[in-house]
Each structure stands twice: as C-alpha cells, then as structure tokens.
Short mmCIF file of C-alpha atoms in Angstrom, two decimals:
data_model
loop_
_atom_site.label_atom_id
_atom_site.label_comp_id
_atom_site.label_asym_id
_atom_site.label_seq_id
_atom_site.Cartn_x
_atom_site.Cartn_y
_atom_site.Cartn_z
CA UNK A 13 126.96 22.09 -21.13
CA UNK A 14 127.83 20.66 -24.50
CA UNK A 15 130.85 21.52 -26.09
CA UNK A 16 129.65 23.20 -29.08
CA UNK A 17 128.03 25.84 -26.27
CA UNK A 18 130.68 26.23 -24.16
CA UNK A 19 132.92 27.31 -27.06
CA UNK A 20 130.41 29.63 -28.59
CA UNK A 21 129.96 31.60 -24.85
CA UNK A 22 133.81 30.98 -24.98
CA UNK A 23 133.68 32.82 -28.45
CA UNK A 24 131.33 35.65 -27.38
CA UNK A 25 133.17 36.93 -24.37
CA UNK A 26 136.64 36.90 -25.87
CA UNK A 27 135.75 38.43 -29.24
CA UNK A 28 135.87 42.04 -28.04
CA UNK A 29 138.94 42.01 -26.36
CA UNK A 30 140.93 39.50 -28.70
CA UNK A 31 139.77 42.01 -31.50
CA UNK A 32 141.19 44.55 -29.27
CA UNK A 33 144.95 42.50 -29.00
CA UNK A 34 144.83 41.67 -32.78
CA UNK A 35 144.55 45.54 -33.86
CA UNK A 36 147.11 46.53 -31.68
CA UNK A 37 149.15 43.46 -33.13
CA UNK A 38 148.81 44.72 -36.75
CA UNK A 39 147.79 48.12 -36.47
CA UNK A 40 144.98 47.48 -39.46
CA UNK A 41 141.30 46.70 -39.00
CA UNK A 42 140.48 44.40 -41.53
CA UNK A 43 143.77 41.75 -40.66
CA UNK A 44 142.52 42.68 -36.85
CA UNK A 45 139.22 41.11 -37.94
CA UNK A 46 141.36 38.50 -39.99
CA UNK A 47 143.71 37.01 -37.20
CA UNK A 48 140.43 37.32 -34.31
CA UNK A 49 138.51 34.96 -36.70
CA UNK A 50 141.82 32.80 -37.47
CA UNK A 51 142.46 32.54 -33.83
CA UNK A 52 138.88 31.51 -32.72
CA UNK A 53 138.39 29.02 -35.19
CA UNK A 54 141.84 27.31 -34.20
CA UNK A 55 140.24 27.32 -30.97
CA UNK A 56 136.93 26.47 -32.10
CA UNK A 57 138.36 23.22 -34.11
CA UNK A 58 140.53 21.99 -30.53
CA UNK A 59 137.66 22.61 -28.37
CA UNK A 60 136.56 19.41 -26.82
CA UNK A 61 139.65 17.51 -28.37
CA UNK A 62 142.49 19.20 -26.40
CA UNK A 63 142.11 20.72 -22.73
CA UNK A 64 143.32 24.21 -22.09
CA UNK A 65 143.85 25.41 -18.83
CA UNK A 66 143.76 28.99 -19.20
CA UNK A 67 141.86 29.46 -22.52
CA UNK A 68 141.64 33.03 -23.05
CA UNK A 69 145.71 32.74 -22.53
CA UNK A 70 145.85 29.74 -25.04
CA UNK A 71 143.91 32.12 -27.73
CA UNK A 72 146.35 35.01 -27.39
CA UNK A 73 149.33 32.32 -27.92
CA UNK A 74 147.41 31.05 -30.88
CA UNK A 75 146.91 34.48 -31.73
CA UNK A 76 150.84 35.68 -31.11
CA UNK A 77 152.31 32.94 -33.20
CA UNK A 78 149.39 33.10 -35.93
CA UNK A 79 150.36 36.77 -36.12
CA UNK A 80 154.37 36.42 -36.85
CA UNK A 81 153.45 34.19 -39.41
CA UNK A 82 150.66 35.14 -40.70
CA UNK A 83 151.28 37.35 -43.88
CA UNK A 84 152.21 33.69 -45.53
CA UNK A 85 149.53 31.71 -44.16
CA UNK A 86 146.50 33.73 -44.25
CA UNK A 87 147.54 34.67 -48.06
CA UNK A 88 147.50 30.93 -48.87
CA UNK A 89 144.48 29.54 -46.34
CA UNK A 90 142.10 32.98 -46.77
CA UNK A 91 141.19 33.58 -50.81
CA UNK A 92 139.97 36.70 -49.49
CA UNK A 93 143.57 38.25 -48.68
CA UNK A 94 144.80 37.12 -52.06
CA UNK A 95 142.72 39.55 -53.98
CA UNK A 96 141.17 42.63 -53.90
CA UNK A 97 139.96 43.52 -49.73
CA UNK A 98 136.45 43.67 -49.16
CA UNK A 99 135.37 46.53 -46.59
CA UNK A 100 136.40 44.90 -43.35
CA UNK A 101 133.24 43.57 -41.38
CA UNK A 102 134.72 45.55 -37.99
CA UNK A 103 133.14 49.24 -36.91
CA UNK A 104 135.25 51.30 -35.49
CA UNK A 105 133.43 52.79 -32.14
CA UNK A 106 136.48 54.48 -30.42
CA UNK A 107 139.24 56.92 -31.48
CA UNK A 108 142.48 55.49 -32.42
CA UNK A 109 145.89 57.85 -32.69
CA UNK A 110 147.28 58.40 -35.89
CA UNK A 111 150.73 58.37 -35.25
CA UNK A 112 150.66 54.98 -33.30
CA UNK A 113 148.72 53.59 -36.01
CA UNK A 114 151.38 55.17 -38.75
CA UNK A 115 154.40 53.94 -36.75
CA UNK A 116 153.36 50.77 -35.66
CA UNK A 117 152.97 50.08 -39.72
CA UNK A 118 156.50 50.97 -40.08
CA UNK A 119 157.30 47.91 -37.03
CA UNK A 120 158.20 44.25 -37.97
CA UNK A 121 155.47 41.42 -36.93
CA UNK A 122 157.78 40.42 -33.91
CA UNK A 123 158.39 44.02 -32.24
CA UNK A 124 154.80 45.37 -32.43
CA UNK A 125 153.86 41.80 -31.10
CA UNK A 126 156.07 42.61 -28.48
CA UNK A 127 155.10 45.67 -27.94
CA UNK A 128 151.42 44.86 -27.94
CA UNK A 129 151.88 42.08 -25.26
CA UNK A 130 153.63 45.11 -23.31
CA UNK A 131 151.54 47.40 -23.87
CA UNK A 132 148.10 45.50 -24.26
CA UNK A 133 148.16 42.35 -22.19
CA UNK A 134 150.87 44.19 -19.41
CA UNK A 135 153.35 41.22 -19.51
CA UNK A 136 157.20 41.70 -17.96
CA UNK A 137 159.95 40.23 -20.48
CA UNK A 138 159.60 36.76 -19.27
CA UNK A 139 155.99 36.45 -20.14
CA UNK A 140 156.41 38.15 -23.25
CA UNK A 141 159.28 35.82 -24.32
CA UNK A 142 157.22 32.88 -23.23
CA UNK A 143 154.11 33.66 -25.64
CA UNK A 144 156.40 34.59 -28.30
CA UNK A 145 158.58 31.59 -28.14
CA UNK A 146 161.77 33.23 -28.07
CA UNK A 147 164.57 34.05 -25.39
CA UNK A 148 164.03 37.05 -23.43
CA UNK A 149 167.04 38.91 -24.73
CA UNK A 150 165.05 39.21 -28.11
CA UNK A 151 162.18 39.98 -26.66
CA UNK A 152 164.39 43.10 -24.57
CA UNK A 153 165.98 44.36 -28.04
CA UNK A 154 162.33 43.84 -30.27
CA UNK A 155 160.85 46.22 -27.47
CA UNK A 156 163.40 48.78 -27.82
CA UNK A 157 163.65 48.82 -31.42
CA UNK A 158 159.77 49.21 -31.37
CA UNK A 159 159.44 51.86 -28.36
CA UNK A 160 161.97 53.69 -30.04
CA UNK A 161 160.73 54.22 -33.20
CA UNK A 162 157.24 55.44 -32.05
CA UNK A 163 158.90 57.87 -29.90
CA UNK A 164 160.88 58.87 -33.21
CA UNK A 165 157.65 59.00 -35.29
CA UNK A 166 156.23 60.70 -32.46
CA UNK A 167 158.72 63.23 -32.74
CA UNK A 168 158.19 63.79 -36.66
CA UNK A 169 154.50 63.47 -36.81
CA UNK A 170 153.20 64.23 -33.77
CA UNK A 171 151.05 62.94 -31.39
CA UNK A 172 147.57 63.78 -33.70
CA UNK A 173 144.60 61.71 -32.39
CA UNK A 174 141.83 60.92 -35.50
CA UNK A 175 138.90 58.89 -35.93
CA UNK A 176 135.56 59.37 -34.22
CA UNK A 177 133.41 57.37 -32.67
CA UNK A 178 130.88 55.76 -34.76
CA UNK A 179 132.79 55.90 -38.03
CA UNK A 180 132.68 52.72 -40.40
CA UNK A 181 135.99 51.56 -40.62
CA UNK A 182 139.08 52.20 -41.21
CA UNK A 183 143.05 53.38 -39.54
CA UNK B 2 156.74 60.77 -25.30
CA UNK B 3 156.42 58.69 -22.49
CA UNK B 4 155.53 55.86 -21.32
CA UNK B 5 152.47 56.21 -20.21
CA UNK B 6 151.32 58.32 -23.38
CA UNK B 7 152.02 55.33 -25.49
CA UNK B 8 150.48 53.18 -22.89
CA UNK B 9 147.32 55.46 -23.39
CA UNK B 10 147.51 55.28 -27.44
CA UNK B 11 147.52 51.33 -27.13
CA UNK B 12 144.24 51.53 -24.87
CA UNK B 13 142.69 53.60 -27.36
CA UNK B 14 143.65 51.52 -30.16
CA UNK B 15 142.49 48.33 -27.76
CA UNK B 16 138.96 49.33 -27.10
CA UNK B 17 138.66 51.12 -31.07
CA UNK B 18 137.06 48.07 -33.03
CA UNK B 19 133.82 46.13 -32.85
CA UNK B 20 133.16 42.90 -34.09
CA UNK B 21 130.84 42.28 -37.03
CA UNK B 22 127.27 41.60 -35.55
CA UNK B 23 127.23 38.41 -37.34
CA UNK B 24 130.75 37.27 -35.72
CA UNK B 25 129.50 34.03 -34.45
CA UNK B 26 128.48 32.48 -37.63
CA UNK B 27 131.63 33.62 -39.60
CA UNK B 28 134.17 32.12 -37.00
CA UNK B 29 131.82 29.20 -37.40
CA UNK B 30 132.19 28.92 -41.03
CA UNK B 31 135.84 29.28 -40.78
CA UNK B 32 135.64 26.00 -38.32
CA UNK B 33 133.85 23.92 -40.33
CA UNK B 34 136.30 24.97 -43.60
CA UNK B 35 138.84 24.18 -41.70
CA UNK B 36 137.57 20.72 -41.01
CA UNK B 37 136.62 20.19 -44.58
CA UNK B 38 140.52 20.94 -45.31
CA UNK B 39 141.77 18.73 -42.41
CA UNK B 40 139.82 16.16 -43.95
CA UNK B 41 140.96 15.92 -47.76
CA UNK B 42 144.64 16.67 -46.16
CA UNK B 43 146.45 13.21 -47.15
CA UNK B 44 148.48 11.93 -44.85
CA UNK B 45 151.01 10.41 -46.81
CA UNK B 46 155.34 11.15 -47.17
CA UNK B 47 155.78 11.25 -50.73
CA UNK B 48 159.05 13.91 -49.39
CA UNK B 49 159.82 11.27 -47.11
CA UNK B 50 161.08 8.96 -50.47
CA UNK B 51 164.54 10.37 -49.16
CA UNK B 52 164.71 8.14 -46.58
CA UNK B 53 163.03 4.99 -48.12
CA UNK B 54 165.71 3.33 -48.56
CA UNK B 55 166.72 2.93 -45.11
CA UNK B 56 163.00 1.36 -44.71
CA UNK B 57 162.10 4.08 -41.57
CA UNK B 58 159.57 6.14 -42.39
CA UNK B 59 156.59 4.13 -43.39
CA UNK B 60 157.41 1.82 -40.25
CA UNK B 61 158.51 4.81 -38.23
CA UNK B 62 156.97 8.32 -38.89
CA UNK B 63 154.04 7.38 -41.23
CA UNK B 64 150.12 7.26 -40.08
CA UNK B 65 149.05 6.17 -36.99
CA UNK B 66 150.49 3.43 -34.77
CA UNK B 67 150.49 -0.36 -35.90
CA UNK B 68 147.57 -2.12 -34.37
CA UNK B 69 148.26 -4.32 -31.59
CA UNK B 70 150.56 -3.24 -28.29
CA UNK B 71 150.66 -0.09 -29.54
CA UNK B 72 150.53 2.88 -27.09
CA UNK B 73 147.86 5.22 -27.57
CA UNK B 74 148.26 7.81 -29.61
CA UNK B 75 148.31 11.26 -27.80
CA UNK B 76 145.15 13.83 -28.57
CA UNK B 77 146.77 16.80 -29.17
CA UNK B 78 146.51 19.39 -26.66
CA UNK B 79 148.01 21.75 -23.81
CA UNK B 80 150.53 24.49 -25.04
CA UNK B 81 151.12 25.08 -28.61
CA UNK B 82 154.50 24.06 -30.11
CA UNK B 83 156.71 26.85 -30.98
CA UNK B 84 159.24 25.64 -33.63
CA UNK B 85 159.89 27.73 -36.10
CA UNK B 86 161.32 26.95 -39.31
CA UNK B 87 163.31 30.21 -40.65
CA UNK B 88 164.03 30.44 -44.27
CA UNK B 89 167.57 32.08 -45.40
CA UNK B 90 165.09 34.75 -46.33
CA UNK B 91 163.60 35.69 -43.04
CA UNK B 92 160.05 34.06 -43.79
CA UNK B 93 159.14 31.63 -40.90
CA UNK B 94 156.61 28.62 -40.51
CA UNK B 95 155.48 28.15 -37.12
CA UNK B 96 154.85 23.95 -36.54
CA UNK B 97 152.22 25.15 -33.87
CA UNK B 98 150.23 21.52 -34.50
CA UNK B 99 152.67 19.04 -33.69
CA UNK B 100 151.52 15.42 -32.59
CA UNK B 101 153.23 13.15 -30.46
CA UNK B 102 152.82 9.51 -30.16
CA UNK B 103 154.61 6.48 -29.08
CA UNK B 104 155.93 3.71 -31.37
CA UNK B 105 155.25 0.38 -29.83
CA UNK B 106 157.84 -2.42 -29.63
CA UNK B 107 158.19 -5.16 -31.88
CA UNK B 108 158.02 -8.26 -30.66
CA UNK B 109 159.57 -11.80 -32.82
CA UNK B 110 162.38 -12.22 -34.43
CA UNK B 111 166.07 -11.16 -34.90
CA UNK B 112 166.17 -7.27 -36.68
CA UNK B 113 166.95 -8.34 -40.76
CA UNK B 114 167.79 -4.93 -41.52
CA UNK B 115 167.83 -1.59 -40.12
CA UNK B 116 164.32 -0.68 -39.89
CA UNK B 117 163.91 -3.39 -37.84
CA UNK B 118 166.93 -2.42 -36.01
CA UNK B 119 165.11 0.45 -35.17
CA UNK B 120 162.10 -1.25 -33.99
CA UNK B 121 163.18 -2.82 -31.33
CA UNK B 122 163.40 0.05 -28.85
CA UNK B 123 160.22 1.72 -27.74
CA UNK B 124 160.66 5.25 -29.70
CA UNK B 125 158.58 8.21 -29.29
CA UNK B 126 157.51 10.56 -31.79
CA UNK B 127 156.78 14.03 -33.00
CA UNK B 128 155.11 14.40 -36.49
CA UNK B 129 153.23 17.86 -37.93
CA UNK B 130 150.63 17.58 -40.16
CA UNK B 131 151.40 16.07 -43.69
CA UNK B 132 149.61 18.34 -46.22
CA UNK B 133 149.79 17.34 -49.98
CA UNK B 134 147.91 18.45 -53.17
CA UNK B 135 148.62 16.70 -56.00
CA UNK B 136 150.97 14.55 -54.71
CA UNK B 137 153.39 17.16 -53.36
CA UNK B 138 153.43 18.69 -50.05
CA UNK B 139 151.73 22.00 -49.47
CA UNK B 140 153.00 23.13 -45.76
CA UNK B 141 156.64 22.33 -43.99
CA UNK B 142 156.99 19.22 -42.56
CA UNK B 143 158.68 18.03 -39.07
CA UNK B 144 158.87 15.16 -37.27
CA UNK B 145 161.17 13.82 -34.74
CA UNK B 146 161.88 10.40 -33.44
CA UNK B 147 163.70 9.39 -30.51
CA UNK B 148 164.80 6.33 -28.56
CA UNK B 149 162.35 6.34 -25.31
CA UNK B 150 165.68 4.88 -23.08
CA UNK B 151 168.23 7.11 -25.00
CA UNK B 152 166.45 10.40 -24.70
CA UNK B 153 165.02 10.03 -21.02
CA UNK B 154 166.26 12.42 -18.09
CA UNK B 155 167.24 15.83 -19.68
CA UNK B 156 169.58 15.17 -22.37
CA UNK B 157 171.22 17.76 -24.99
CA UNK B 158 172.41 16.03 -28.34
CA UNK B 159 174.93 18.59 -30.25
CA UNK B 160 175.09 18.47 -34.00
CA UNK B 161 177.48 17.59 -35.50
CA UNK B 162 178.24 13.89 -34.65
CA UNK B 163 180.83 11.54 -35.52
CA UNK B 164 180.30 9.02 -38.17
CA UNK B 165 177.34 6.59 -37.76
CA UNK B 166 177.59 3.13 -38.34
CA UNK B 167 174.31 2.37 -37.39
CA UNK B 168 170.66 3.86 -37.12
CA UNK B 169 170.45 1.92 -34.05
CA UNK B 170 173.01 4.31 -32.33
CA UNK B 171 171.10 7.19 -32.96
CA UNK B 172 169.24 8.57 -30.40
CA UNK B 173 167.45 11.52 -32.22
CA UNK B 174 166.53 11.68 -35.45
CA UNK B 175 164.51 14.98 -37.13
CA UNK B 176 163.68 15.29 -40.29
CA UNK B 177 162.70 19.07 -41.76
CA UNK B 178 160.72 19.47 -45.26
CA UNK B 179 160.53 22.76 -46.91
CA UNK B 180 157.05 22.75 -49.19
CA UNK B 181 158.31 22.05 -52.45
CA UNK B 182 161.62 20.82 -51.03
CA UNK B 183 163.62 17.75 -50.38
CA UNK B 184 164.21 16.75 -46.35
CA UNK B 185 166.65 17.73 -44.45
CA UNK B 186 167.96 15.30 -41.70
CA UNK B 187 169.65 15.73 -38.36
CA UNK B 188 172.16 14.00 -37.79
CA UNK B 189 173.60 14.72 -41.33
CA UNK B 190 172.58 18.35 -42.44
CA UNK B 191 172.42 19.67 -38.49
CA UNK B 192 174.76 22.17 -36.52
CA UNK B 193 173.41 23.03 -32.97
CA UNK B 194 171.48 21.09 -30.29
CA UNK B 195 168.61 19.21 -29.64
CA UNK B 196 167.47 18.75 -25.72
CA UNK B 197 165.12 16.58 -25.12
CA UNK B 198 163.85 17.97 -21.76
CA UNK B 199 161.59 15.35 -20.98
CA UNK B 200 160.13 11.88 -22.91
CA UNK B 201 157.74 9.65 -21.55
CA UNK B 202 154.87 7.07 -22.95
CA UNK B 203 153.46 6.15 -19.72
CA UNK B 204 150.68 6.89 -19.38
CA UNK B 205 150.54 8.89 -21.91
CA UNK B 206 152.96 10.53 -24.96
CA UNK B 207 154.54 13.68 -23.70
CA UNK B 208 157.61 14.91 -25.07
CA UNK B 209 159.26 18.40 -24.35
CA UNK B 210 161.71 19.59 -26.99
CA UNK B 211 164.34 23.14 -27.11
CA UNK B 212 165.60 23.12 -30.47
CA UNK B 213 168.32 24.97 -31.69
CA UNK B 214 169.14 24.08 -35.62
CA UNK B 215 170.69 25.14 -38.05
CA UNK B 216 170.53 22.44 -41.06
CA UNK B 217 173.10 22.96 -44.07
CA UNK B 218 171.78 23.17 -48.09
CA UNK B 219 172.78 21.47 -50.36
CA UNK B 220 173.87 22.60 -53.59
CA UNK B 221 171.85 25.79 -54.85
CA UNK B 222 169.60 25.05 -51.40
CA UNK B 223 169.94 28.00 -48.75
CA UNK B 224 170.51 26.72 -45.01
CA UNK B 225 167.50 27.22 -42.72
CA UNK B 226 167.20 26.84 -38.71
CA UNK B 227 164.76 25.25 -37.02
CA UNK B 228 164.62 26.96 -33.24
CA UNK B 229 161.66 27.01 -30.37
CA UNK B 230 160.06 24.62 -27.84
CA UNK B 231 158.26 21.54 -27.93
CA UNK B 232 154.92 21.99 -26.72
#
C-alpha cells in the first residue's frame, strides 16, 4: 500500500472521531472543523517521512498542542480565520447541551483541553499531563478549575439540552 | 451535577458534528499548501547576526551538515516536541517541529579561533524551523547545541553559571528568538535548568531534552520561559 493511501484510509477513519475531540476541545463547530483539518494535514505532510507508532494517539497530541496554541497560529497560517467566518463546512447530526457548550466558552484553551482528554479520550492525570506537556500538578488544578466552573454554570443556567438532529450548524 | 452528567454532555457533544462530505480533498489542499509554504520558507539566521561574531552559527546551527564525515541528519519523527515558549503576556508558541542532527568533527589543524574551538568536539543539535519573509523571521526560533561527551548520561545544567572564559567550556548552548526579536542565549540571559536526559549520534541523532527557562529582557524587552520536553 502506497503511502499516499494509507494516509487517506488513515484520514477517513479518524475524521469522525478527531472531529468529535476537537469540538469538545473548543466548544465551536467551525474551529472544530478548523483544528481536525490542521491536525490531519500535519499528519498528512509527516506521513511516510516520520514513523508513528500509535497514530491515531500522535494526531490527538498534534491536535492537543495545535489547540493551546492555536488562536495565534491558525489566525496567521488560515486567511480564512482572519476575516469574516464562512458557514462552517461541519453538520451537526446529534444534540449538543447548551450549558456545556456556554461554559466550556467561558474555559481557558488548557483546562477544557484537559477536561476534554478527561472527559473525551478517558485519560487519568498522568496521561493527560503527558499529551499536554505539562506536570501533572497542572494538569490536577486545570481540571478543577474547569469541572468547577461547569458545575457553577450548571447551577446558573441549567442543565438545558438544544440542537436537533439534522440541523445545519451551529452551538 | 455530577460526574457522570458531565461525562454524558461531553459524549453528546463528541458524537454532535459531521465532517464536510468533501473532507478528503480539503485536508488535502491544506497538505499540499503547506508544502508550498515549507518550500519558499528560507532557511537562513539573519536573527542569528547576534552571535556572528563569535563565528558559531553559520558553522554550528545553520543548514544542513557539512559534506563529508558528517553524520546523517535525523528525519524527523516519533513524539512531537513540547517546548513552549511563553510570552510575559501569556501567549505561547509550541516548537512542536524540532530537528535534531549531529555536527561532525573537524578534522586538520590547530582551532584559530573559537568557532573552531567549538568544532572539535562532536556536538549534537536541535534547530526549529527558520521562517523568514522579507528578510526577517516570521515564527520563534530555537535551537540547541550541545557537546556529545559533555551532555551524555543524564545531566542537569542550572542557569546561572559562573563566568565563561571560553565557548569551549560550555556544554549547552540554546539560543531563543522571539519573531520580530533579537536572541536570547543561555548561558547569559538563562535562570533554571536544562537536562539533557539522553544524547546520542550513533546510529542515529536522538536527543531528549526537560527544559525549564526562564531567559531575562533586556532593556524595554519582557522576560519569557521556555519550559517542556524534547521530543
């Protein structure tokens, strides 16, 4: 199998679910879409040059530390970001929960990473710390600065659910 | 709210997007830009004129190794680097492309100054991508340069040393370049540690960095740290 193939079955297995991580990274569809196509075309441009061992793993690194510094970059390296958004090319198929969505906005880049690599990937402190790149005691205060402010916007708002299946786009 | 209720909200917000039916073609587009950029990137050091004078970057940190008993270079792979350059301001740039190579030895005469000083030890290397537009550089720079026979076996170098009479007693060197902004240089501008888990060129570059930095400013420049892991 040639290279080019094996990265573009690489490409169409882990799109779903890296989509999936990178929404619950920055609670928004359209820099969900943003970061999934940033992340696979990292991987895209190593495949073949560099070996990874666990690639799906290697894309949600790529994907962590693309994320915690990626208001900067993607402004600079996508001309899209820098001016007005186009419609973001994602459909949203499944319900999402307003609150979660509202308080995860509120969150820094490094706790809802943290709390998506929790939460979405199921990884103890050690893990987490390891992806992120940071000692674990940050990792222990980012993911209770983050779980406790969605239980306090839980609190205020509510846990409303929204969105419907089938709907365009949109959080 | 428990945990498992915010456990549920995550699943929901996991499985809630679809890709665009066209996603194959767009991530491939975004390869082959990214190519096209990697391409017309220069790799050149005009912020490396700093340390011209002491004649070590264009022998040491500059393009690929000389030709001849050079070590090969090492392709760039396994885990991504983590170093993180934070700004007095809180904005970070991740060096998550960082290449290491090996310097090879120079063989002939007597050193005649201290580049050549320098060149006499087999050194190893760490460089990120040099970006420039117009002459000036567009993203952060790093690069790191060690002694292979002074950094081998787990050693931790704390910042700040004594006076140095001589490049050739330095171990480490890292240099850190802001975009925009003039290098700063450990030893020199550094407080905090370097350990240089493990070094090796044979048979291949691999070097494992922790880095713990803060580097001073000078004048109106704001201190920034340089922290994470090498790969």
């Amino acid at each position: 199998m040639d290279k080019v193939q094996d990265f573009a079955e690489f490409a169409a297995v882990q799109t779903r679910p890296l989509l999936g991580f990178a929404h619950a990274l920055t609670a928004d569809s359209h820099d969900a879409w943003d970061l999934t196509q940033e992340t696979l075309a990292r991987m895209g441009e190593r495949w073949g040059r560099s070996r990874f061992d666990e690639p799906a793993a290697y894309a949600r690194t790529v994907m962590v530390r693309l994320n915690i510094d990626r208001i900067r970059r993607l402004r600079r390296e996508l001309p899209l970001l820098g001016g007005p958004r186009d419609q973001a090319p994602v459909e949203l198929v499944g319900e999402t929960d307003a609150w979660l969505v509202e308080a995860l906005v509120t969150l820094s880049p490094r706790q809802r990473t943290a709390l998506a690599l929790r939460y979405v990937e199921d990884l103890d402190v050690r893990a987490i710390a390891e992806r992120m790149g940071c000692s674990e005691g940050t990792v222990k205060s980012q993911l209770s600065r983050g779980t406790e402010r969605l239980r306090e916007h839980a609190r205020e708002h509510g846990p409303l659910r929204t969105g419907t299946a089938g709907t365009s786009t949109g959080d | 709210m428990t945990e498992e209720q915010i456990k549920d909200g995550y699943d929901r917000l996991n499985g809630a997007l679809a890709p665009p039916l066209d996603a194959e073609e767009r991530v491939d587009r975004r390869v082959a830009a990214r190519r096209r950029h990697r391409r017309t990137a220069v790799a050149g050091g005009c912020a490396f004129g700093v340390l011209a004078a002491a004649g070590i970057v264009g022998s040491s940190l500059g393009g690929d190794d000389r030709s001849g008993t050079g070590v090969a270079a090492d392709p760039s792979g396994g885990p991504v680097s983590t170093l993180t350059l934070i700004r007095a301001d809180g904005s970070t740039h991740v060096f998550d492309e960082v290449r290491v190579s090996c310097v090879p030895l120079r063989d002939g005469a007597a050193p005649r100054n201290r580049a050549e000083e320098l060149d006499q030890s087999l050194r190893i290397r760490a460089t990120s991508p040099r970006v420039l537009a117009d002459g000036q550089p567009v993203e952060p720079i790093f690069a790191f340069l060690g002694v292979l026979e002074k950094i081998e076996g787990d050693r931790t170098f704390t910042f700040p040393q004594g006076e140095v009479r001589s490049l050739a007693e330095l171990p480490v060197l890292l240099w850190l370049g802001d975009s925009g902004d003039d290098l700063r240089i450990a030893p020199g501008d550094a407080t905090g540690t370097v350990r240089v888990v493990s070094a090796s060129c044979d048979p291949v570059p691999e070097l494992h960095l922790e880095v713990s930095l803060s580097l001073d400013g000078k004048g109106e420049r704001p201190p920034v740290d340089l922290v994470g892991t090498l790969p």
